Amino acid sequence: MGIILRSQAELEKIHRAGLIVWDVLTALRDMIRPGMTTMDLERFAERRTAEHSARPAFKGYRGYPCVLCTSINQEVIHGIPSATRKLREGDIISLDFGVEAEGYYADAAVTVPVGAIRPELEKLLRVTRESLDHAIEKMRQGNRLSDVSAAVQTWVEQHGFSVVREFVGHAIGTKMHEDLQLPNYGSPGHGPRLLEGLVLAIEPMVNAGRPEVKMLDDKWTAVTADSSYSAHFEHTVAVTANGPRVLTRPREITGPSW
Ligand code: MF3
Ligand code: CO
């Protein structure tokens, strides 16, 4: 199949899907409180997506049961919402969400503090978000794919954290996962050159401790092997003639990715 480059009109469609993802994630971020369950968040996301007449991208994907992934503390990704899992002050929760609209997909994630969190966790969230900022900055014509990967790894390891190897970012467009994979580690200067119209979901997963993960018995939830806490930030980003374009937020928002 190879690398797909999207036209201007296609980027606008992905952006329209991306604005729905952004609306749902920012609304969820703003409602996070101790005492809520992750199923409360799932229900909200499902309702809000229906109001936008979009299709949730995750539910039914390889049998995933929900529209949202809610990964708390040592959970890295793909935590399944549960009516018995209550958020507690001091937790961190990653919210990962995607939709299909007009035949195009967008995918994003944000990790949110529940009330006040330890300073070390503030740093974990900040460094992970900044690693995404640096990766986005590399989404320019003429750079190579591994320049994006290396930007994440360098920033994360400089700050004493580690990047997960088992899960990667991906090309996205008319499918949620298209052929090209984007690891969050590697040395710069390798892989295909980035061309105008390339669209990638960039999604660093960063552990406070060691990089290894293991799978829970539910066959979905990935947790850190050493029980250290983990953060995840993601945007769908296009390479354009004018530089990187984040498609999972409104155009007028610039600056830090989340
Ligand atoms: N952001 C995740 C990814 O790109 C979401 C997939 S969750 C799934 O893989 F349930 F849909 F698999
Ligand atoms: Co993704």
Coordinates of C-alpha atoms and ligand atoms in Angstrom, one line a residue:
M1 CA 0.0 0.0 0.0
G2 CA 2.8 2.4 0.9
I3 CA 2.8 5.9 2.3
I4 CA -0.4 7.9 1.5
L5 CA -0.2 11.7 1.0
R6 CA -3.4 13.6 1.6
S7 CA -4.8 16.5 -0.5
Q8 CA -5.8 19.8 1.1
A9 CA -9.5 18.8 0.9
E10 CA -8.7 15.5 2.7
L11 CA -6.8 17.4 5.4
E12 CA -9.9 19.5 6.0
K13 CA -11.9 16.3 6.5
I14 CA -9.4 14.9 9.0
H15 CA -9.5 18.2 10.7
R16 CA -13.3 18.1 11.0
A17 CA -13.0 14.7 12.6
G18 CA -10.1 16.1 14.7
L19 CA -12.2 18.9 16.0
I20 CA -14.8 16.4 17.3
V21 CA -12.0 14.5 19.1
W22 CA -10.7 17.7 20.6
D23 CA -14.2 18.8 21.8
V24 CA -14.7 15.4 23.5
L25 CA -11.2 15.3 25.1
T26 CA -11.2 18.8 26.3
A27 CA -14.7 18.5 27.8
L28 CA -13.6 15.2 29.5
R29 CA -10.4 16.9 30.8
D30 CA -12.4 19.7 32.3
M31 CA -14.9 17.4 34.1
I32 CA -12.3 15.1 35.8
R33 CA -12.9 15.0 39.5
P34 CA -12.2 12.6 42.4
G35 CA -15.1 10.2 42.8
M36 CA -16.1 9.9 39.2
T37 CA -15.9 6.5 37.5
T38 CA -14.2 5.8 34.2
M39 CA -17.6 4.6 33.0
D40 CA -19.0 8.1 33.6
L41 CA -16.4 9.4 31.2
E42 CA -17.2 6.7 28.7
R43 CA -20.9 7.6 28.8
F44 CA -20.2 11.3 28.3
A45 CA -17.9 10.6 25.3
E46 CA -20.4 8.3 23.7
R47 CA -23.2 10.9 24.0
R48 CA -21.1 13.8 22.9
T49 CA -19.9 11.9 19.8
A50 CA -23.5 11.1 18.9
E51 CA -24.4 14.8 19.1
H52 CA -21.7 15.4 16.5
S53 CA -23.1 12.6 14.3
A54 CA -19.6 11.0 14.3
R55 CA -18.7 7.3 14.7
P56 CA -16.4 6.4 17.6
A57 CA -13.3 4.8 16.1
F58 CA -12.3 2.5 19.0
K59 CA -15.5 0.6 19.9
G60 CA -15.5 -2.7 18.0
Y61 CA -11.9 -2.2 16.7
R62 CA -10.4 -5.7 17.2
G63 CA -13.2 -6.3 19.7
Y64 CA -12.4 -3.3 22.0
P65 CA -15.5 -2.8 24.1
C66 CA -15.7 1.0 24.6
V67 CA -15.4 4.3 22.8
L68 CA -12.7 5.6 25.2
C69 CA -9.5 4.3 26.7
T70 CA -9.0 5.4 30.3
S71 CA -5.6 4.4 31.7
I72 CA -4.9 5.3 35.3
N73 CA -1.5 5.6 37.0
Q74 CA 0.7 2.5 36.1
E75 CA -1.7 1.7 33.2
V76 CA 0.1 2.8 30.0
I77 CA -2.7 2.5 27.4
H78 CA -5.9 0.8 26.5
G79 CA -7.4 0.8 30.0
I80 CA -11.1 -0.2 29.7
P81 CA -13.7 2.1 31.3
S82 CA -15.4 0.5 34.3
A83 CA -18.4 1.4 36.5
T84 CA -16.5 0.3 39.6
R85 CA -13.2 2.2 38.9
K86 CA -13.3 5.5 40.8
L87 CA -10.9 8.3 40.3
R88 CA -9.0 9.4 43.4
E89 CA -7.2 12.6 44.3
G90 CA -3.5 12.3 43.2
D91 CA -4.2 9.9 40.3
I92 CA -3.3 10.6 36.7
I93 CA -5.6 9.4 33.9
S94 CA -4.9 9.2 30.3
L95 CA -7.9 9.7 27.9
D96 CA -7.4 8.3 24.4
F97 CA -10.2 8.8 21.9
G98 CA -10.8 8.7 18.1
V99 CA -13.6 9.2 15.7
E100 CA -14.5 8.6 12.1
A101 CA -16.4 11.4 10.3
E102 CA -17.1 11.8 6.5
G103 CA -14.9 8.7 6.1
Y104 CA -11.8 10.1 7.7
Y105 CA -10.2 9.4 11.1
A106 CA -8.6 11.4 13.8
D107 CA -7.0 10.2 17.1
A108 CA -5.7 12.0 20.1
A109 CA -4.9 11.5 23.8
V110 CA -4.2 13.6 26.9
T111 CA -3.1 12.7 30.4
V112 CA -4.9 14.6 33.1
P113 CA -4.2 15.1 36.9
V114 CA -7.0 14.2 39.3
G115 CA -6.9 17.1 41.7
A116 CA -3.5 17.8 43.2
I117 CA -0.7 15.4 42.2
R118 CA 2.9 14.8 43.3
P119 CA 5.5 17.1 41.8
E120 CA 7.2 14.1 40.2
L121 CA 3.9 13.3 38.4
E122 CA 3.6 17.0 37.3
K123 CA 7.0 16.6 35.7
L124 CA 6.0 13.3 34.0
L125 CA 3.0 14.9 32.4
R126 CA 5.0 18.0 31.4
V127 CA 7.9 16.1 29.9
T128 CA 5.6 13.7 28.0
R129 CA 3.6 16.7 26.6
E130 CA 6.8 18.5 25.7
S131 CA 8.2 15.3 23.9
L132 CA 5.0 15.5 21.7
D133 CA 5.7 19.2 21.1
H134 CA 9.2 18.4 19.9
A135 CA 8.0 15.6 17.7
I136 CA 5.4 17.9 16.1
E137 CA 8.1 20.4 15.4
K138 CA 10.0 17.8 13.3
M139 CA 6.9 17.2 11.0
R140 CA 8.5 19.2 8.2
Q141 CA 9.2 18.4 4.5
G142 CA 12.6 17.0 4.0
N143 CA 13.1 15.7 7.5
R144 CA 13.1 11.9 7.9
L145 CA 10.6 9.8 9.9
S146 CA 13.1 8.8 12.6
D147 CA 13.8 12.5 13.3
V148 CA 10.3 12.6 14.8
S149 CA 11.0 9.4 16.8
A150 CA 14.4 10.6 18.0
A151 CA 12.9 14.0 19.2
V152 CA 10.6 12.1 21.6
Q153 CA 13.3 9.7 22.9
T154 CA 15.9 12.4 23.4
W155 CA 13.6 14.7 25.4
V156 CA 12.2 11.9 27.5
E157 CA 15.5 10.3 28.4
Q158 CA 17.2 13.7 29.1
H159 CA 14.6 14.1 31.9
G160 CA 15.2 10.7 33.4
F161 CA 12.1 8.9 32.1
S162 CA 11.7 6.1 29.5
V163 CA 9.7 5.5 26.3
V164 CA 7.6 2.5 25.7
R165 CA 8.8 0.3 22.8
E166 CA 5.8 -2.0 22.3
F167 CA 3.4 0.6 21.1
V168 CA 3.9 3.2 18.3
G169 CA 2.3 6.1 16.5
H170 CA 0.9 5.5 13.1
A171 CA -0.2 7.0 9.8
I172 CA -4.0 7.8 9.8
G173 CA -6.5 8.8 7.2
T174 CA -9.3 6.7 5.8
K175 CA -8.3 4.0 8.4
M176 CA -7.3 4.5 12.0
H177 CA -4.0 2.7 11.5
E178 CA -2.4 3.0 8.1
D179 CA 0.8 1.4 7.0
L180 CA 3.5 3.6 8.4
Q181 CA 4.5 3.1 12.0
L182 CA 6.2 5.7 14.2
P183 CA 8.2 4.4 17.1
N184 CA 8.9 6.8 20.0
Y185 CA 12.6 5.9 19.9
G186 CA 15.5 5.6 17.4
S187 CA 18.4 7.6 16.0
P188 CA 17.7 10.5 13.7
G189 CA 18.3 10.5 9.9
H190 CA 16.6 7.2 9.0
G191 CA 13.4 6.2 7.3
P192 CA 11.3 7.9 4.6
R193 CA 11.5 11.6 3.9
L194 CA 8.5 13.5 5.2
L195 CA 6.4 14.9 2.4
E196 CA 3.6 17.4 2.3
G197 CA 0.3 15.6 3.0
L198 CA 1.7 13.0 5.3
V199 CA -0.6 12.6 8.3
L200 CA 0.6 10.8 11.5
A201 CA -0.9 10.1 14.9
I202 CA 2.1 10.9 17.1
E203 CA 1.7 9.4 20.6
P204 CA 4.5 9.2 23.0
M205 CA 3.9 6.8 26.0
V206 CA 6.4 7.6 28.7
N207 CA 7.1 5.7 31.9
A208 CA 8.5 7.2 35.1
G209 CA 10.5 4.1 35.6
R210 CA 11.7 1.3 33.2
P211 CA 10.3 1.1 29.7
E212 CA 9.0 -2.5 29.9
V213 CA 5.2 -3.1 29.9
K214 CA 3.0 -6.2 30.5
M215 CA -0.5 -7.0 29.5
L216 CA -3.3 -7.5 32.1
D217 CA -5.6 -10.6 31.9
D218 CA -8.3 -8.5 30.1
K219 CA -5.9 -8.7 27.1
W220 CA -6.2 -4.9 26.5
T221 CA -4.7 -2.9 29.5
A222 CA -1.0 -2.5 29.2
V223 CA 0.7 -1.6 32.5
T224 CA 4.3 -0.8 33.4
A225 CA 6.3 -3.9 34.4
D226 CA 7.8 -2.1 37.4
S227 CA 4.5 -0.5 38.5
S228 CA 5.9 3.0 37.8
Y229 CA 3.4 5.6 36.6
S230 CA 2.9 6.3 32.8
A231 CA 1.7 9.2 30.7
H232 CA 0.4 9.4 27.1
F233 CA -0.2 12.4 24.9
E234 CA -1.2 12.2 21.2
H235 CA -2.2 14.4 18.3
T236 CA -3.0 13.8 14.6
V237 CA -0.5 15.9 12.7
A238 CA 0.0 16.8 9.0
V239 CA 3.1 17.8 7.2
T240 CA 2.2 20.9 5.1
A241 CA 4.1 23.4 2.9
N242 CA 3.7 25.8 5.9
G243 CA 5.1 23.4 8.4
P244 CA 3.4 21.1 11.0
R245 CA -0.4 21.3 11.3
V246 CA -2.1 19.8 14.3
L247 CA -5.5 18.4 13.1
T248 CA -6.9 17.5 16.5
R249 CA -7.4 21.0 17.7
P250 CA -8.9 24.3 16.4
R251 CA -6.6 26.2 14.0
E252 CA -6.5 29.3 16.3
I253 CA -4.9 27.3 19.1
T254 CA -1.1 27.4 18.9
G255 CA 1.7 26.9 21.3
P256 CA 2.1 23.8 23.5
S257 CA 0.3 20.7 22.0
W258 CA -2.0 20.2 25.0
Ligands
MF3_1 N1 -4.7 5.7 20.1 C1 -4.8 4.2 20.1 C2 -4.1 3.7 18.9 O1 -3.8 4.5 18.0 C3 -6.2 3.8 20.2 C4 -6.6 2.4 19.8 S1 -7.5 1.7 21.0 C5 -8.4 0.5 20.3 O2 -3.9 2.6 18.7 F1 -9.2 0.1 21.1 F2 -9.1 1.0 19.3 F3 -7.6 -0.4 19.8
CO2 CO -3.3 6.4 18.0

